[in-house]
Short mmCIF file of C-alpha atoms in Angstrom, two decimals:
data_model
loop_
_atom_site.label_atom_id
_atom_site.label_comp_id
_atom_site.label_asym_id
_atom_site.label_seq_id
_atom_site.Cartn_x
_atom_site.Cartn_y
_atom_site.Cartn_z
CA MET A 1 2.17 -133.45 -28.48
CA SER A 2 -0.15 -135.02 -26.33
CA GLY A 3 -2.50 -132.55 -29.43
CA ARG A 4 -5.31 -130.33 -27.83
CA HIS A 5 -7.64 -132.77 -29.57
CA ASP A 6 -7.09 -135.30 -26.50
CA LEU A 7 -6.82 -132.88 -23.29
CA ASP A 8 -9.38 -130.56 -25.01
CA GLN A 9 -12.10 -134.39 -24.72
CA ALA A 10 -10.31 -135.23 -21.34
CA LEU A 11 -11.38 -131.95 -19.59
CA ASP A 12 -14.69 -131.80 -21.53
CA ALA A 13 -15.09 -135.03 -19.39
CA ALA A 14 -14.94 -134.21 -16.37
CA PRO A 15 -16.78 -130.64 -16.04
CA GLN A 16 -16.78 -130.39 -11.97
CA GLY A 17 -13.14 -130.97 -11.84
CA GLY A 18 -10.98 -133.95 -10.69
CA LYS A 19 -7.90 -135.82 -11.53
CA ILE A 20 -7.71 -135.31 -15.14
CA ALA A 21 -5.10 -137.16 -16.84
CA VAL A 22 -3.61 -136.69 -20.44
CA ALA A 23 -0.54 -138.38 -22.05
CA GLY A 24 1.56 -137.56 -25.16
CA ASP A 25 5.16 -139.07 -26.05
CA GLY A 26 7.47 -139.94 -24.06
CA TRP A 27 5.36 -137.86 -20.77
CA SER A 28 1.53 -138.25 -19.39
CA ALA A 29 0.53 -134.94 -17.53
CA ARG A 30 -2.13 -135.04 -14.88
CA ILE A 31 -4.24 -132.32 -13.32
CA ASP A 32 -5.64 -131.48 -10.60
CA ALA A 33 -8.77 -128.78 -10.91
CA SER A 34 -11.41 -127.65 -9.59
CA ARG A 35 -12.88 -126.07 -11.93
CA VAL A 36 -12.85 -127.00 -15.87
CA GLY A 37 -15.50 -124.53 -17.93
CA PRO A 38 -15.64 -124.25 -21.87
CA ILE A 39 -12.63 -121.37 -22.10
CA GLY A 40 -10.52 -122.24 -19.22
CA VAL A 41 -10.05 -124.47 -16.11
CA VAL A 42 -8.61 -123.74 -12.47
CA VAL A 43 -5.76 -126.05 -11.32
CA ASN A 44 -4.35 -126.25 -8.40
CA ARG A 45 -1.82 -128.65 -9.01
CA LEU A 46 -0.11 -129.96 -12.46
CA ARG A 47 2.47 -132.96 -12.59
CA VAL A 48 4.44 -133.70 -15.62
CA GLN A 49 5.94 -137.40 -15.78
CA GLY A 50 8.94 -138.17 -18.13
CA ARG A 51 11.93 -139.37 -18.29
CA PRO A 52 14.62 -139.43 -16.74
CA GLY A 53 17.12 -136.60 -17.39
CA ASP A 54 20.00 -133.93 -16.48
CA ILE A 55 18.26 -131.34 -13.92
CA GLU A 56 20.55 -128.58 -14.80
CA ARG A 57 19.92 -128.07 -18.13
CA ARG A 58 16.30 -128.85 -17.93
CA ALA A 59 15.61 -126.63 -15.21
CA GLN A 60 17.47 -123.52 -17.64
CA ALA A 61 14.93 -124.84 -20.72
CA ILE A 62 12.02 -124.43 -18.25
CA ALA A 63 13.01 -121.31 -17.08
CA THR A 64 13.57 -119.94 -20.47
CA GLU A 65 10.38 -121.76 -21.79
CA LEU A 66 7.82 -121.48 -19.95
CA ARG A 67 5.73 -118.94 -19.19
CA PRO A 68 2.13 -119.37 -17.30
CA GLN A 69 0.17 -116.58 -17.13
CA GLY A 70 2.96 -114.68 -18.74
CA GLU A 71 5.09 -114.47 -15.85
CA ARG A 72 8.86 -115.69 -16.54
CA LEU A 73 10.84 -117.78 -13.78
CA ASP A 74 14.04 -118.06 -12.53
CA THR A 75 15.84 -121.02 -11.00
CA VAL A 76 16.01 -120.52 -7.64
CA GLU A 77 17.44 -123.49 -6.22
CA VAL A 78 19.20 -126.21 -8.20
CA ALA A 79 20.91 -128.81 -7.08
CA PRO A 80 21.58 -132.08 -8.85
CA GLY A 81 23.08 -133.68 -6.15
CA LEU A 82 19.69 -134.19 -4.49
CA GLY A 83 18.38 -134.41 -7.73
CA GLY A 84 15.61 -131.67 -8.06
CA ALA A 85 15.48 -127.44 -8.86
CA VAL A 86 13.36 -125.30 -8.14
CA LEU A 87 11.66 -122.03 -9.98
CA ARG A 88 9.91 -119.55 -9.16
CA THR A 89 7.80 -116.50 -10.97
CA ARG A 90 11.01 -113.03 -11.32
CA PRO A 91 9.99 -110.79 -8.51
CA GLU A 92 9.69 -108.28 -10.54
CA ASP A 93 6.84 -110.65 -12.21
CA MET A 94 4.79 -111.26 -9.25
CA ARG A 95 1.17 -109.96 -8.35
CA GLY A 96 -0.62 -109.33 -5.16
CA GLY A 97 2.13 -112.01 -3.38
CA ARG A 98 1.53 -114.28 -5.73
CA PHE A 99 4.26 -116.92 -7.97
CA PHE A 100 3.99 -119.81 -9.66
CA GLN A 101 6.69 -122.74 -8.93
CA VAL A 102 7.94 -125.38 -10.59
CA ASP A 103 9.52 -128.70 -8.40
CA LEU A 104 11.69 -130.55 -10.83
CA ASP A 105 13.05 -133.83 -9.99
CA GLU A 106 14.47 -136.65 -11.87
CA GLY A 107 10.87 -138.22 -13.24
CA GLY A 108 8.79 -134.65 -13.92
CA ALA A 109 7.82 -131.73 -12.56
CA ASP A 110 4.52 -129.96 -10.79
CA LEU A 111 3.57 -126.77 -11.15
CA SER A 112 1.43 -124.62 -8.58
CA ARG A 113 1.40 -121.40 -7.59
CA GLN A 114 1.13 -120.31 -4.05
CA ARG A 115 0.57 -116.51 -1.78
CA ARG A 116 3.10 -115.22 -0.13
CA LYS A 117 1.34 -115.35 3.26
CA ALA A 118 1.41 -111.83 5.06
CA GLU A 119 2.23 -113.70 8.74
CA GLY A 120 5.10 -115.33 6.86
CA GLY A 121 4.86 -118.37 5.37
CA ARG A 122 2.86 -119.60 1.88
CA GLN A 123 -0.53 -120.49 1.01
CA PRO A 124 -0.65 -122.80 -1.99
CA GLN A 125 -3.57 -120.90 -4.17
CA PRO A 126 -5.73 -122.50 -7.58
CA PHE A 127 -5.29 -120.53 -10.61
CA SER A 128 -7.00 -120.57 -14.14
CA LEU A 129 -5.65 -120.67 -17.18
CA THR A 130 -7.75 -121.21 -20.93
CA ARG A 131 -7.55 -124.27 -22.36
CA GLU A 132 -5.19 -123.14 -24.95
CA GLU A 133 -2.90 -121.91 -22.30
CA LEU A 134 -3.06 -124.87 -20.38
CA GLY A 135 -2.41 -126.70 -23.28
CA ARG A 136 0.47 -124.91 -23.85
CA VAL A 137 2.10 -125.39 -20.60
CA VAL A 138 1.40 -129.20 -20.72
CA ASP A 139 3.32 -129.56 -24.05
CA THR A 140 6.34 -127.41 -23.22
CA LEU A 141 6.56 -129.34 -20.20
CA GLY A 142 6.39 -132.81 -21.70
CA GLU A 143 8.79 -131.58 -24.15
CA ILE A 144 11.24 -130.95 -21.95
CA LEU A 145 11.13 -133.93 -19.33
CA SER A 146 10.21 -136.43 -22.33
CA THR A 147 13.83 -135.93 -23.16
CA GLY A 148 16.49 -137.52 -21.83
CA SER A 149 19.33 -137.07 -19.86
CA THR A 150 21.38 -138.65 -23.15
CA ASP A 151 19.21 -137.09 -25.95
CA MET B 155 34.16 -68.34 38.68
CA SER B 156 35.21 -72.12 37.03
CA LEU B 157 33.64 -73.92 34.88
CA ASN B 158 32.59 -77.24 35.62
CA ILE B 159 33.22 -78.92 32.36
CA ASP B 160 32.02 -82.04 33.27
CA ASN B 161 28.49 -81.41 33.62
CA ASP B 162 28.35 -79.53 30.06
CA ILE B 163 29.79 -83.71 29.23
CA HIS B 164 27.31 -85.43 31.00
CA ARG B 165 24.59 -83.77 29.26
CA PHE B 166 26.30 -83.80 26.24
CA LYS B 167 26.39 -87.51 27.04
CA GLN B 168 22.92 -87.29 27.31
CA ILE B 169 21.45 -85.96 24.15
CA VAL B 170 23.63 -88.42 22.73
CA ARG B 171 22.02 -91.40 24.33
CA GLY B 172 18.20 -89.75 24.15
CA LYS B 173 19.46 -89.79 20.36
CA VAL B 174 20.05 -93.17 20.08
CA ARG B 175 17.08 -94.43 22.33
CA ARG B 176 14.92 -92.48 20.24
CA ASP B 177 16.11 -93.91 17.08
CA LEU B 178 17.10 -96.64 18.04
CA ARG B 179 14.54 -99.37 15.97
CA LYS B 180 16.09 -97.08 13.19
CA TYR B 181 19.57 -98.07 13.59
CA MET B 182 18.86 -101.15 14.24
CA SER B 183 17.48 -101.80 10.35
CA SER B 184 20.27 -100.06 8.51
CA THR B 185 23.93 -100.56 8.07
CA GLU B 186 24.50 -97.09 8.82
CA MET B 187 25.66 -97.27 12.69
CA ILE B 188 27.38 -100.59 11.58
CA GLY B 189 29.13 -98.64 8.69
CA LYS B 190 31.00 -96.33 11.42
CA GLU B 191 32.10 -99.18 13.87
CA LYS B 192 35.45 -98.13 14.90
CA GLY B 193 37.44 -99.75 17.20
CA ARG B 194 35.33 -99.65 20.19
CA ALA B 195 33.19 -97.18 18.55
CA VAL B 196 29.96 -96.03 16.70
CA ARG B 197 29.30 -92.67 15.12
CA VAL B 198 26.07 -91.58 15.88
CA PRO B 199 24.46 -88.59 13.50
CA LEU B 200 23.78 -85.75 15.37
CA PRO B 201 20.97 -83.14 13.81
CA GLN B 202 23.15 -80.10 13.48
CA ILE B 203 22.88 -76.88 15.10
CA GLY B 204 23.67 -73.62 13.01
CA ILE B 205 26.20 -71.46 14.40
CA PRO B 206 25.62 -67.72 13.53
CA ARG B 207 28.60 -66.26 11.51
CA PHE B 208 29.07 -62.76 10.12
CA ARG B 209 28.19 -62.77 6.07
CA TYR B 210 29.89 -60.10 4.09
CA GLY B 211 28.38 -58.18 2.06
CA LYS B 212 29.78 -56.08 -1.01
CA ASN B 213 31.85 -52.99 -0.35
CA ASP B 214 30.60 -50.20 -2.18
CA THR B 215 34.38 -48.38 -1.89
CA GLY B 216 36.03 -51.49 -2.86
CA GLY B 217 37.76 -53.39 -0.32
CA ILE B 218 41.27 -55.58 -0.48
CA GLY B 219 42.69 -56.67 -3.60
CA GLN B 220 42.19 -53.40 -5.45
CA GLY B 221 43.78 -52.76 -8.67
CA ASP B 222 44.09 -52.09 -11.79
CA GLY B 223 42.83 -55.82 -13.10
CA GLU B 224 38.85 -56.54 -14.13
CA LYS B 225 36.35 -59.15 -11.66
CA GLY B 226 37.19 -62.42 -13.50
CA ASP B 227 40.95 -62.13 -14.18
CA ALA B 228 43.08 -64.51 -13.26
CA VAL B 229 45.62 -63.66 -10.75
CA ASP B 230 48.83 -64.12 -12.02
CA GLY B 231 47.68 -62.89 -15.32
CA GLN B 232 47.27 -65.75 -17.33
CA THR B 233 43.62 -67.21 -18.31
CA ASP B 234 43.18 -70.40 -18.46
CA PRO B 235 41.30 -71.41 -22.00
CA ALA B 236 40.48 -74.78 -20.58
CA GLN B 237 36.71 -75.28 -19.38
CA GLY B 238 35.25 -77.34 -17.14
CA GLN B 239 32.35 -79.28 -17.42
CA GLY B 240 29.17 -78.39 -16.44
CA GLN B 241 28.42 -76.02 -13.86
CA ALA B 242 29.41 -75.10 -10.15
CA GLY B 243 26.70 -75.88 -6.92
CA ASN B 244 24.91 -73.49 -6.11
CA GLN B 245 23.18 -75.11 -2.69
CA PRO B 246 25.41 -75.37 0.87
CA GLY B 247 27.34 -79.10 1.15
CA GLU B 248 25.68 -81.09 3.78
CA HIS B 249 27.79 -81.21 7.24
CA VAL B 250 26.79 -83.89 9.49
CA LEU B 251 27.83 -83.27 12.89
CA GLU B 252 28.30 -86.82 14.65
CA ALA B 253 29.25 -88.15 18.06
CA GLU B 254 30.98 -91.13 19.16
CA ILE B 255 29.47 -93.67 21.31
CA THR B 256 30.97 -96.19 22.57
CA LEU B 257 29.90 -99.85 22.08
CA GLU B 258 29.49 -100.67 25.67
CA GLU B 259 26.87 -97.47 25.70
CA LEU B 260 25.57 -98.55 22.57
CA ALA B 261 24.96 -102.91 23.99
CA GLU B 262 23.38 -100.44 27.11
CA ILE B 263 20.47 -98.81 25.35
CA MET B 264 19.30 -101.12 23.65
CA GLY B 265 19.12 -103.56 26.89
CA GLU B 266 17.46 -100.85 28.29
CA GLU B 267 15.03 -100.21 25.23
CA LEU B 268 14.60 -103.37 24.91
CA GLU B 269 14.37 -104.25 28.32
CA LEU B 270 16.61 -107.77 27.93
CA PRO B 271 17.31 -108.95 30.81
CA ARG B 272 20.70 -109.77 32.13
CA ILE B 273 22.21 -113.10 30.95
CA GLU B 274 23.44 -115.28 33.49
CA PRO B 275 26.48 -117.36 32.67
CA LYS B 276 26.12 -121.10 32.94
CA GLY B 277 27.28 -121.96 36.68
CA LYS B 278 29.66 -124.99 35.52
CA LYS B 279 30.76 -122.62 32.68
CA GLN B 280 33.25 -120.69 35.24
CA ILE B 281 36.42 -121.75 33.82
CA LYS B 282 39.81 -120.37 35.25
CA ALA B 283 41.86 -117.90 33.61
CA GLU B 284 45.68 -117.00 34.41
CA ARG B 285 46.08 -114.03 34.93
CA ASP B 286 49.69 -112.03 36.13
CA ARG B 287 49.90 -108.67 38.51
CA TYR B 288 51.65 -106.56 39.30
CA THR B 289 51.26 -105.83 43.31
CA GLY B 290 54.10 -106.19 45.29
CA ILE B 291 58.15 -104.52 44.97
CA SER B 292 61.15 -107.30 44.87
CA ARG B 293 64.56 -106.69 46.22
CA VAL B 294 65.58 -109.12 42.74
CA GLY B 295 64.18 -108.83 39.23
CA PRO B 296 65.98 -107.79 35.86
CA GLU B 297 66.37 -104.80 35.62
CA SER B 298 63.94 -103.84 33.04
CA LEU B 299 61.45 -103.82 35.94
CA ARG B 300 63.26 -101.67 38.36
CA HIS B 301 60.94 -99.09 40.31
CA THR B 302 63.52 -96.21 39.92
CA ARG B 303 61.24 -93.84 42.86
CA ARG B 304 61.10 -97.41 45.54
CA THR B 305 65.37 -97.16 44.53
CA PHE B 306 65.77 -93.91 44.62
CA ARG B 307 63.47 -93.50 48.17
CA GLU B 308 65.29 -96.79 49.81
CA ALA B 309 68.99 -94.67 48.20
CA LEU B 310 67.75 -91.50 50.50
CA LYS B 311 66.70 -93.51 53.40
CA ARG B 312 70.28 -95.27 53.38
CA GLN B 313 71.89 -92.08 53.18
CA ILE B 314 70.25 -90.36 55.75
CA ALA B 315 70.71 -92.84 58.12
CA SER B 316 74.67 -93.24 57.38
CA GLY B 317 74.58 -89.25 57.59
CA THR B 318 76.27 -89.29 54.20
CA TRP B 319 73.13 -87.46 52.32
CA SER B 320 73.73 -83.33 52.34
CA PRO B 321 71.15 -80.96 51.71
CA SER B 322 73.26 -78.68 50.35
CA ASN B 323 74.47 -81.60 47.52
CA PRO B 324 71.33 -83.36 46.87
CA ARG B 325 73.10 -86.38 44.84
CA ILE B 326 71.68 -89.86 45.25
CA ILE B 327 73.68 -92.53 44.00
CA PRO B 328 71.97 -95.99 45.03
CA ILE B 329 73.89 -99.21 45.74
CA ARG B 330 73.30 -102.98 45.02
CA ASP B 331 71.16 -103.09 47.80
CA ASP B 332 69.04 -100.00 47.42
CA LYS B 333 67.85 -101.61 43.87
CA ARG B 334 63.93 -102.61 44.26
CA TYR B 335 61.95 -104.36 41.32
CA ARG B 336 58.27 -105.25 40.50
CA SER B 337 56.76 -107.97 41.45
CA TRP B 338 53.93 -110.03 40.14
CA THR B 339 51.60 -112.89 41.20
CA THR B 340 50.01 -115.05 38.96
CA LYS B 341 46.26 -115.18 40.91
CA ALA B 342 43.17 -117.66 38.41
CA GLU B 343 40.68 -115.28 37.41
CA PRO B 344 37.22 -117.01 37.26
CA GLN B 345 36.29 -115.93 33.56
CA SER B 346 32.78 -116.18 31.12
CA SER B 347 33.31 -117.46 28.08
CA ALA B 348 30.89 -117.65 25.27
CA VAL B 349 31.05 -118.75 21.62
CA ILE B 350 28.62 -117.76 19.04
CA ILE B 351 28.21 -120.38 16.01
CA TYR B 352 26.35 -117.99 13.17
CA MET B 353 24.67 -120.82 10.54
CA MET B 354 23.67 -119.15 7.30
CA ASP B 355 21.34 -120.61 4.34
CA VAL B 356 23.20 -119.20 1.36
CA SER B 357 20.96 -121.16 -0.93
CA GLY B 358 19.65 -119.56 -4.10
CA SER B 359 16.18 -118.45 -2.52
CA MET B 360 18.21 -116.30 0.67
CA GLY B 361 19.11 -113.18 -1.59
CA ARG B 362 20.91 -110.28 -1.11
CA GLU B 363 18.28 -108.68 1.20
CA GLN B 364 17.99 -112.03 3.65
CA LYS B 365 21.48 -111.18 3.94
CA GLU B 366 21.56 -107.71 4.74
CA ILE B 367 19.18 -108.73 7.32
CA VAL B 368 21.28 -111.74 8.72
CA ARG B 369 24.02 -109.25 8.96
CA LEU B 370 22.55 -106.83 11.11
CA GLU B 371 20.99 -109.04 13.21
CA ALA B 372 24.81 -110.44 13.88
CA PHE B 373 25.86 -107.03 14.65
CA TRP B 374 22.98 -106.46 17.63
CA ILE B 375 23.72 -110.17 18.63
CA ASP B 376 27.66 -109.64 18.94
CA LEU B 377 26.83 -106.56 20.98
CA TRP B 378 24.74 -108.07 23.63
CA LEU B 379 26.54 -111.17 24.11
CA GLN B 380 30.16 -109.31 24.12
CA HIS B 381 28.16 -106.71 26.88
CA ASN B 382 27.86 -110.08 28.90
CA TYR B 383 30.41 -111.91 28.43
CA LYS B 384 34.02 -111.39 28.67
CA ASN B 385 35.66 -113.29 25.97
CA VAL B 386 33.54 -114.04 23.47
CA GLN B 387 34.35 -115.65 20.28
CA ASN B 388 32.63 -116.13 16.26
CA ARG B 389 32.43 -119.17 14.69
CA PHE B 390 30.64 -119.13 10.91
CA ILE B 391 29.27 -121.84 9.04
CA ILE B 392 27.66 -121.45 5.60
CA HIS B 393 25.57 -124.35 3.86
CA ASP B 394 23.38 -124.80 1.07
CA ALA B 395 23.18 -128.49 0.76
CA ALA B 396 26.51 -129.53 2.58
CA ALA B 397 28.14 -126.66 4.91
CA ARG B 398 31.68 -125.26 5.92
CA GLU B 399 32.69 -123.56 7.91
CA VAL B 400 34.07 -119.66 6.89
CA ASP B 401 35.61 -116.48 7.49
CA ARG B 402 33.27 -113.72 8.80
CA ASP B 403 33.66 -111.77 5.21
CA THR B 404 32.73 -114.49 3.11
CA PHE B 405 29.61 -115.69 5.57
CA PHE B 406 28.40 -112.39 4.39
CA ARG B 407 28.96 -112.76 1.10
CA THR B 408 28.70 -115.71 -0.45
CA ARG B 409 25.64 -116.88 -2.49
CA GLU B 410 25.39 -120.15 -4.12
CA SER B 411 22.62 -121.90 -6.30
CA GLY B 412 22.01 -125.48 -4.13
CA GLY B 413 19.51 -126.32 -2.11
CA THR B 414 18.91 -126.39 1.35
CA LEU B 415 20.10 -129.17 3.79
CA ILE B 416 19.65 -128.03 6.85
CA SER B 417 21.31 -130.82 8.49
CA SER B 418 24.63 -130.22 7.65
CA ALA B 419 24.85 -127.28 9.13
CA TYR B 420 23.43 -128.59 12.20
CA GLN B 421 25.79 -131.74 11.63
CA LEU B 422 29.25 -129.37 11.61
CA CYS B 423 28.34 -126.83 14.23
CA TRP B 424 28.00 -130.00 16.61
CA GLU B 425 31.71 -131.44 15.64
CA ILE B 426 33.15 -128.34 16.56
CA ILE B 427 30.98 -127.65 19.33
CA GLN B 428 32.74 -131.12 20.36
CA SER B 429 35.63 -130.51 18.89
CA ASP B 430 36.97 -126.83 20.44
CA TYR B 431 34.39 -125.97 23.74
CA PRO B 432 33.58 -128.36 25.20
CA PRO B 433 30.00 -127.65 26.70
CA SER B 434 31.09 -127.83 30.36
CA GLU B 435 33.72 -124.47 29.82
CA TRP B 436 31.51 -122.92 27.45
CA ASN B 437 28.50 -121.00 27.61
CA ILE B 438 27.59 -121.86 23.61
CA TYR B 439 25.08 -119.75 21.17
CA PRO B 440 24.68 -121.49 18.00
CA PHE B 441 22.18 -118.67 15.72
CA HIS B 442 20.57 -120.19 12.44
CA PHE B 443 19.24 -118.32 9.92
CA SER B 444 17.60 -119.97 6.82
CA ASP B 445 13.96 -118.82 4.90
CA GLY B 446 13.01 -122.16 5.75
CA ASP B 447 12.50 -123.95 2.94
CA ASN B 448 14.26 -127.01 3.80
CA TRP B 449 14.38 -129.77 0.59
CA SER B 450 13.14 -132.47 2.78
CA LYS B 451 10.80 -133.27 5.43
CA ALA B 452 13.36 -136.21 6.14
CA ASP B 453 15.98 -133.59 6.55
CA THR B 454 14.06 -131.76 8.57
CA GLU B 455 13.88 -134.74 10.75
CA LYS B 456 16.85 -135.36 11.05
CA CYS B 457 17.73 -131.84 11.73
CA LEU B 458 14.27 -131.55 15.25
CA ALA B 459 16.69 -135.64 16.31
CA LEU B 460 20.14 -133.72 16.20
CA LEU B 461 18.69 -131.08 18.14
CA LYS B 462 17.00 -132.65 20.79
CA GLN B 463 19.21 -135.40 21.89
CA GLN B 464 22.29 -133.92 20.86
CA MET B 465 22.73 -129.91 20.49
CA VAL B 466 20.49 -128.63 22.35
CA PRO B 467 21.16 -130.31 25.94
CA ALA B 468 24.68 -129.09 25.55
CA VAL B 469 24.31 -125.15 24.91
CA ASN B 470 22.95 -121.80 26.13
CA GLN B 471 20.37 -121.21 24.27
CA PHE B 472 20.05 -122.32 20.45
CA SER B 473 18.35 -119.74 18.47
CA TYR B 474 16.57 -120.18 14.91
CA ALA B 475 15.46 -116.63 12.87
CA GLN B 476 13.84 -116.74 9.26
CA VAL B 477 14.17 -114.15 7.47
CA ASP B 478 11.48 -114.05 4.77
CA SER B 479 12.33 -113.78 1.07
CA ASP B 480 9.71 -112.20 -2.26
CA TYR B 481 8.59 -115.82 -2.02
CA GLY B 482 7.27 -115.66 1.77
CA SER B 483 8.89 -118.05 3.69
CA GLY B 484 9.34 -122.11 4.51
CA GLN B 485 7.81 -124.61 6.72
CA PHE B 486 11.46 -124.98 9.28
CA TYR B 487 10.17 -122.65 11.54
CA ASP B 488 6.33 -123.97 12.36
CA ASP B 489 8.71 -127.42 11.99
CA MET B 490 10.47 -126.28 15.13
CA GLN B 491 7.96 -124.16 16.50
CA GLY B 492 6.37 -127.63 16.43
CA ALA B 493 9.00 -129.69 18.50
CA PHE B 494 10.61 -127.12 20.72
CA ALA B 495 7.31 -124.64 21.62
CA ASP B 496 7.81 -125.65 25.51
CA ASP B 497 11.53 -125.84 25.54
CA GLU B 498 13.32 -122.43 27.37
CA ARG B 499 16.33 -123.55 25.85
CA VAL B 500 15.34 -122.67 22.04
CA THR B 501 13.97 -119.33 21.05
CA LEU B 502 12.58 -118.44 17.59
CA SER B 503 12.38 -115.55 15.46
CA ARG B 504 10.37 -114.39 12.23
CA ILE B 505 12.04 -111.80 9.99
CA PRO B 506 9.20 -110.29 7.80
CA ASP B 507 11.47 -107.54 6.80
CA ARG B 508 14.12 -104.91 8.56
CA ASP B 509 11.89 -102.98 10.38
CA HIS B 510 11.24 -105.84 12.55
CA ILE B 511 14.97 -106.80 13.79
CA MET B 512 14.56 -105.23 17.12
CA ASP B 513 11.66 -106.83 17.58
CA SER B 514 13.53 -110.49 16.67
CA ILE B 515 16.23 -109.83 18.99
CA LYS B 516 14.04 -109.28 21.72
CA GLU B 517 12.64 -112.67 21.21
CA LEU B 518 16.39 -113.85 20.29
CA LEU B 519 17.86 -112.28 23.07
CA GLY B 520 14.82 -111.37 25.51
CA LYS B 521 15.46 -115.26 27.76
CA GLY B 522 18.56 -114.01 29.35
CA ARG B 523 19.98 -117.22 29.09
#
């Protein structure tokens, strides 16, 4: 566990946002934030780096345990042969064409939010999380990604 | 007075064509018509005309069936104790009047409505097909090809010439010399042949609705190309991270959960072209459907190189259609547009939903290549 205290300290040190790094047991996280407030954070992208591990199992674990903004995730593509997987918010949990996407690779995972554009394609969207929720997301991903393939 | 039924038939066909033309967009975005495909015809639902008919009221003085029984008694005098469940319906059933329209007519209507240009087969792609035609008469041949009328005519001529013909006893007996047989000549006729190679991304991100859209598009594409070529073959390739060739049914039903490597499909498509369809003899139409989420930029580069250097120069037209899912669609369309924006041989289309199938067909087939 990162310890929420460490995360709070790191966030407090970057009130204008920017790249915020925090580490735990067997993992490290880098938060690309555009704003940091006393209650919440506006995140552009979040990367959690861990140990190499079983893609399929990790994708399943993320789908079960991670609930950013309360949205449930589905495994959309799982490709161990390509060394990765993609998870997205379930269609029924999407709001205003916005969804979370987790790009899982052998070393870690990226969490981002996307918006479906009316004219086709997608656009990355900053997303807000309370400090507590951000801590939970980082811890959940860190815990899943810190277990190696033999664990 | 004789009734000219041909006029009525012509008028009826005009009504059906008008109906199809008016509702073409609806038909193109629903499986209603495809589901009714039967042989070389499809069925078109028509607005029903209510035909007036007599309604019988209650007859106060009784009518047929008068006797000792009470209303509700069983006819054979036995009552059935078994009770059914629920109540009988009290609404009239719906009867949909349907008219048949041939696929050729349907293709014509679509072509007119979408203003699709006729396809010009590539000059070199005219292949010769040998065809037997029974055009002549011969004195020798197998009995199975004996021409009875000509044989008897020869026999009659001979009998009249020899004076053995008697109108009072009109018997005609052919002899060996009278026998005539159908004979054939073999002609080499030019024939335009085309192959449509459908490729579909069946990775986890392509859902049921996206596949349904592809199925509908494929039906209309087939229809148009078959209208333009006598001999059209179809091949089907599905892919996620790996590609394989499948039959039509599997093509529309398969769903995988793997990642997407589009180059695997293009590679297989190119192998099929090389082995079975020499570009000098065939009109080749590859169509690829995907949500555009390719796994990596490196694979997209590989696709673009394969298309530019090998496939596109060999085919009549390469078509890529990107189908949106709940999550929108990926980058591949933009990558293709960047690489082939000015290339007449490549057509691109975006299909946000079913309602855009008609527009997409126009984009894909509108170049007349």
